[in-house]
PDB file of C-alpha atoms in Angstrom:
ATOM      1  CA  MET K  12       0.000   0.000   0.000  1.00 46.00           C
ATOM      2  CA  THR K  13       1.338   3.411  -0.943  1.00 51.00           C
ATOM      3  CA  ARG K  14       1.739   5.935   1.788  1.00 51.00           C
ATOM      4  CA  ARG K  15       0.179   9.313   1.132  1.00 52.00           C
ATOM      5  CA  LEU K  16       2.362  12.359   1.369  1.00 60.00           C
ATOM      6  CA  PHE K  17      -0.470  14.590   2.623  1.00 54.00           C
ATOM      7  CA  SER K  18      -3.879  14.187   4.202  1.00 58.00           C
ATOM      8  CA  PRO K  19      -6.810  14.767   1.857  1.00 52.00           C
ATOM      9  CA  HIS K  20      -7.914  18.429   1.705  1.00 59.00           C
ATOM     10  CA  GLY K  21     -11.521  19.227   0.940  1.00 64.00           C
ATOM     11  CA  SER K  22     -14.503  16.921   1.111  1.00 67.00           C
ATOM     12  CA  ALA K  23     -17.026  15.228  -1.104  1.00 75.00           C
ATOM     13  CA  LEU K  24     -20.286  13.374  -0.833  1.00 82.00           C
ATOM     14  CA  VAL K  25     -21.359  10.861  -3.475  1.00 90.00           C
ATOM     15  CA  GLU K  26     -25.046  10.185  -4.020  1.00 93.00           C
ATOM     16  CA  ILE K  27     -26.837   7.949  -6.493  1.00 93.00           C
ATOM     17  CA  ALA K  28     -30.011   8.908  -8.337  1.00 93.00           C
ATOM     18  CA  PRO K  29     -31.667   6.949 -11.168  1.00 94.00           C
ATOM     19  CA  GLY K  30     -29.126   6.904 -14.018  1.00 96.00           C
ATOM     20  CA  MET K  31     -26.812   9.324 -12.234  1.00 97.00           C
ATOM     21  CA  LEU K  32     -23.925   9.581  -9.858  1.00 97.00           C
ATOM     22  CA  ILE K  33     -23.783  12.998  -8.209  1.00 96.00           C
ATOM     23  CA  ALA K  34     -20.603  14.126  -6.460  1.00 93.00           C
ATOM     24  CA  HIS K  35     -20.923  17.162  -4.197  1.00 92.00           C
ATOM     25  CA  MET K  36     -17.455  18.689  -3.875  1.00 87.00           C
ATOM     26  CA  HIS K  37     -16.434  21.146  -1.171  1.00 85.00           C
ATOM     27  CA  GLY K  38     -13.213  22.980  -0.411  1.00 75.00           C
ATOM     28  CA  ASP K  39      -9.875  23.274  -2.133  1.00 72.00           C
ATOM     29  CA  TRP K  40      -8.750  19.796  -3.086  1.00 69.00           C
ATOM     30  CA  ASN K  41      -5.350  18.236  -3.257  1.00 66.00           C
ATOM     31  CA  ALA K  42      -4.349  15.099  -5.186  1.00 70.00           C
ATOM     32  CA  GLU K  43      -5.062  12.898  -2.173  1.00 73.00           C
ATOM     33  CA  MET K  44      -8.670  14.111  -1.954  1.00 74.00           C
ATOM     34  CA  ARG K  45      -9.105  13.634  -5.681  1.00 76.00           C
ATOM     35  CA  ALA K  46      -7.884  10.025  -5.425  1.00 78.00           C
ATOM     36  CA  LEU K  47     -10.214   9.376  -2.484  1.00 81.00           C
ATOM     37  CA  ILE K  48     -13.343  10.644  -4.262  1.00 82.00           C
ATOM     38  CA  ALA K  49     -12.374   8.869  -7.499  1.00 83.00           C
ATOM     39  CA  ALA K  50     -12.242   5.574  -5.592  1.00 85.00           C
ATOM     40  CA  GLN K  51     -15.660   6.250  -4.024  1.00 87.00           C
ATOM     41  CA  MET K  52     -17.132   7.026  -7.438  1.00 88.00           C
ATOM     42  CA  LYS K  53     -15.551   3.972  -9.099  1.00 89.00           C
ATOM     43  CA  ALA K  54     -17.043   1.717  -6.422  1.00 91.00           C
ATOM     44  CA  GLN K  55     -20.516   2.667  -7.743  1.00 93.00           C
ATOM     45  CA  VAL K  56     -19.725   1.922 -11.398  1.00 92.00           C
ATOM     46  CA  PRO K  57     -20.701  -1.793 -11.498  1.00 93.00           C
ATOM     47  CA  THR K  58     -24.165  -1.023 -10.112  1.00 94.00           C
ATOM     48  CA  LEU K  59     -24.666   1.927 -12.461  1.00 96.00           C
ATOM     49  CA  ASN K  60     -23.446  -0.036 -15.513  1.00 95.00           C
ATOM     50  CA  ALA K  61     -25.784  -2.910 -14.683  1.00 95.00           C
ATOM     51  CA  ALA K  62     -28.772  -0.544 -14.697  1.00 95.00           C
ATOM     52  CA  GLY K  63     -28.023   0.934 -18.140  1.00 95.00           C
ATOM     53  CA  PRO K  64     -26.478   4.137 -19.491  1.00 97.00           C
ATOM     54  CA  TRP K  65     -25.690   6.704 -16.821  1.00 97.00           C
ATOM     55  CA  GLY K  66     -24.145  10.102 -16.246  1.00 98.00           C
ATOM     56  CA  ILE K  67     -22.140  11.973 -13.651  1.00 98.00           C
ATOM     57  CA  ILE K  68     -22.836  15.367 -12.158  1.00 98.00           C
ATOM     58  CA  ASN K  69     -19.825  16.969 -10.460  1.00 95.00           C
ATOM     59  CA  HIS K  70     -21.306  19.723  -8.296  1.00 95.00           C
ATOM     60  CA  MET K  71     -18.607  22.220  -7.311  1.00 92.00           C
ATOM     61  CA  HIS K  72     -19.932  24.025  -4.251  1.00 92.00           C
ATOM     62  CA  ASP K  73     -17.092  26.281  -3.070  1.00 88.00           C
ATOM     63  CA  THR K  74     -14.128  26.704  -5.355  1.00 83.00           C
ATOM     64  CA  LEU K  75     -12.561  25.838  -8.702  1.00 84.00           C
ATOM     65  CA  VAL K  76      -9.061  26.719  -7.517  1.00 80.00           C
ATOM     66  CA  TYR K  77      -7.144  23.452  -7.790  1.00 78.00           C
ATOM     67  CA  GLY K  78      -3.622  22.536  -8.785  1.00 78.00           C
ATOM     68  CA  PRO K  79      -3.059  21.571 -12.432  1.00 83.00           C
ATOM     69  CA  ASP K  80      -2.680  17.895 -11.466  1.00 82.00           C
ATOM     70  CA  ILE K  81      -6.345  17.774 -10.425  1.00 83.00           C
ATOM     71  CA  TYR K  82      -7.494  18.835 -13.897  1.00 87.00           C
ATOM     72  CA  ALA K  83      -5.045  16.502 -15.660  1.00 89.00           C
ATOM     73  CA  GLN K  84      -6.018  13.477 -13.560  1.00 88.00           C
ATOM     74  CA  THR K  85      -9.721  14.182 -13.993  1.00 90.00           C
ATOM     75  CA  ARG K  86      -9.374  14.196 -17.780  1.00 94.00           C
ATOM     76  CA  ALA K  87      -7.186  11.074 -17.708  1.00 94.00           C
ATOM     77  CA  ASP K  88      -9.676   9.148 -15.555  1.00 91.00           C
ATOM     78  CA  TYR K  89     -12.541   9.830 -17.960  1.00 94.00           C
ATOM     79  CA  ALA K  90     -10.361   9.106 -20.996  1.00 95.00           C
ATOM     80  CA  ASN K  91      -9.198   5.788 -19.532  1.00 93.00           C
ATOM     81  CA  ARG K  92     -12.543   4.456 -18.329  1.00 91.00           C
ATOM     82  CA  PRO K  93     -13.043   0.728 -19.025  1.00 87.00           C
ATOM     83  CA  ALA K  94     -14.309  -0.270 -22.459  1.00 85.00           C
ATOM     84  CA  GLY K  95     -17.525  -1.702 -20.954  1.00 88.00           C
ATOM     85  CA  SER K  96     -18.409   1.517 -19.171  1.00 93.00           C
ATOM     86  CA  ARG K  97     -21.908   2.771 -19.874  1.00 96.00           C
ATOM     87  CA  LEU K  98     -21.019   6.270 -18.688  1.00 97.00           C
ATOM     88  CA  GLN K  99     -22.493   8.514 -21.340  1.00 97.00           C
ATOM     89  CA  ALA K 100     -22.148  12.113 -20.145  1.00 98.00           C
ATOM     90  CA  VAL K 101     -20.588  14.340 -17.494  1.00 98.00           C
ATOM     91  CA  ALA K 102     -22.033  17.597 -16.191  1.00 98.00           C
ATOM     92  CA  PHE K 103     -20.350  20.147 -13.967  1.00 97.00           C
ATOM     93  CA  VAL K 104     -22.445  22.447 -11.775  1.00 98.00           C
ATOM     94  CA  ILE K 105     -20.637  25.723 -11.191  1.00 96.00           C
ATOM     95  CA  ALA K 106     -22.747  28.551  -9.803  1.00 96.00           C
ATOM     96  CA  PRO K 107     -21.532  32.111 -10.411  1.00 95.00           C
ATOM     97  CA  HIS K 108     -20.679  32.585  -6.698  1.00 94.00           C
ATOM     98  CA  VAL K 109     -18.173  29.678  -6.659  1.00 93.00           C
ATOM     99  CA  GLU K 110     -14.619  30.929  -6.091  1.00 90.00           C
ATOM    100  CA  GLY K 111     -12.816  31.210  -9.417  1.00 89.00           C
ATOM    101  CA  ALA K 112     -15.970  30.688 -11.507  1.00 91.00           C
ATOM    102  CA  SER K 113     -15.470  33.747 -13.693  1.00 91.00           C
ATOM    103  CA  LEU K 114     -11.885  32.758 -14.519  1.00 89.00           C
ATOM    104  CA  LEU K 115     -11.943  28.957 -14.450  1.00 90.00           C
ATOM    105  CA  ARG K 116     -15.381  27.966 -15.737  1.00 92.00           C
ATOM    106  CA  SER K 117     -13.978  27.843 -19.272  1.00 93.00           C
ATOM    107  CA  ARG K 118     -11.435  25.263 -18.130  1.00 93.00           C
ATOM    108  CA  PHE K 119     -14.296  22.932 -17.214  1.00 94.00           C
ATOM    109  CA  GLU K 120     -16.141  23.734 -20.439  1.00 96.00           C
ATOM    110  CA  SER K 121     -13.281  22.240 -22.451  1.00 96.00           C
ATOM    111  CA  LEU K 122     -11.833  19.777 -19.905  1.00 96.00           C
ATOM    112  CA  LEU K 123     -13.416  16.691 -21.466  1.00 97.00           C
ATOM    113  CA  ASP K 124     -13.477  17.755 -25.124  1.00 97.00           C
ATOM    114  CA  GLY K 125     -12.883  14.730 -27.328  1.00 96.00           C
ATOM    115  CA  VAL K 126     -13.283  12.370 -24.345  1.00 96.00           C
ATOM    116  CA  ILE K 127     -17.007  12.283 -23.452  1.00 97.00           C
ATOM    117  CA  ALA K 128     -20.063  14.515 -23.815  1.00 97.00           C
ATOM    118  CA  SER K 129     -19.843  17.192 -21.143  1.00 97.00           C
ATOM    119  CA  ARG K 130     -21.326  20.562 -20.225  1.00 98.00           C
ATOM    120  CA  VAL K 131     -21.209  23.144 -17.470  1.00 98.00           C
ATOM    121  CA  PHE K 132     -24.354  24.437 -15.776  1.00 98.00           C
ATOM    122  CA  ALA K 133     -25.054  27.127 -13.197  1.00 97.00           C
ATOM    123  CA  ASP K 134     -27.634  25.004 -11.372  1.00 97.00           C
ATOM    124  CA  SER K 135     -28.231  21.385 -10.455  1.00 97.00           C
ATOM    125  CA  GLN K 136     -31.671  21.047 -12.059  1.00 98.00           C
ATOM    126  CA  SER K 137     -30.382  22.043 -15.511  1.00 98.00           C
ATOM    127  CA  ALA K 138     -27.538  19.548 -15.177  1.00 98.00           C
ATOM    128  CA  LYS K 139     -29.945  16.747 -14.230  1.00 98.00           C
ATOM    129  CA  GLU K 140     -32.239  17.516 -17.172  1.00 98.00           C
ATOM    130  CA  TRP K 141     -29.286  17.514 -19.587  1.00 98.00           C
ATOM    131  CA  ILE K 142     -27.970  14.204 -18.231  1.00 98.00           C
ATOM    132  CA  LYS K 143     -31.432  12.641 -18.609  1.00 97.00           C
ATOM    133  CA  ALA K 144     -31.575  13.864 -22.226  1.00 97.00           C
ATOM    134  CA  GLN K 145     -28.100  12.443 -22.918  1.00 97.00           C
ATOM    135  CA  LEU K 146     -29.202   9.051 -21.620  1.00 96.00           C
ATOM    136  CA  GLN K 147     -31.883   8.951 -24.321  1.00 93.00           C
ATOM    137  CA  LEU K 148     -29.277   9.268 -27.089  1.00 86.00           C
ATOM    138  CA  PRO K 149     -27.677   6.196 -28.662  1.00 78.00           C
ATOM    139  CA  ASP K 150     -24.724   4.995 -26.598  1.00 63.00           C
ATOM    140  CA  ALA K 151     -21.429   5.297 -28.498  1.00 53.00           C
ATOM    141  CA  SER K 152     -20.475   1.841 -27.185  1.00 47.00           C
ATOM    142  CA  GLY K 153     -23.489   0.306 -28.918  1.00 41.00           C
ATOM    143  CA  LEU K 154     -24.919  -0.923 -25.607  1.00 39.00           C
ATOM    144  CA  ASN K 155     -27.889   1.473 -25.791  1.00 36.00           C
ATOM    145  CA  PRO K 156     -29.206   1.314 -29.364  1.00 34.00           C
ATOM    146  CA  GLY K 157     -31.719   4.087 -28.714  1.00 34.00           C
ATOM    147  CA  ASN K 158     -35.363   4.243 -27.747  1.00 31.00           C
TER     148      ASN K 158
END
């Protein structure tokens, strides 16, 4: 087992809704916190995949000010998801009051370009509606041939 250099900074809460994994993220994260939440999210993947296509909502509650490694690892994790993954879309919720929103929102708007369908929203309800709409589209993996 690898020993962590630092304790995780920040916090997160993962919740499951029909066809969705929602991660509520608080505080300024370090790499250790990012690894911790990624493991919690990955633990839910088999159940979500078994139920059909699904999406993720990453709800940023406090800040977007992270080190560059957080952004790089986030993109890499989505790019390297298993071939059988039924993850179809990723939404980010970034309200205007979130620290760094005016400067860093654009980073999230392009973070997953060429990797998976993604969008940024100012509110949770819009993100949920978009994810639901994405789940109705044909799955690029061929596992969801459409309705």
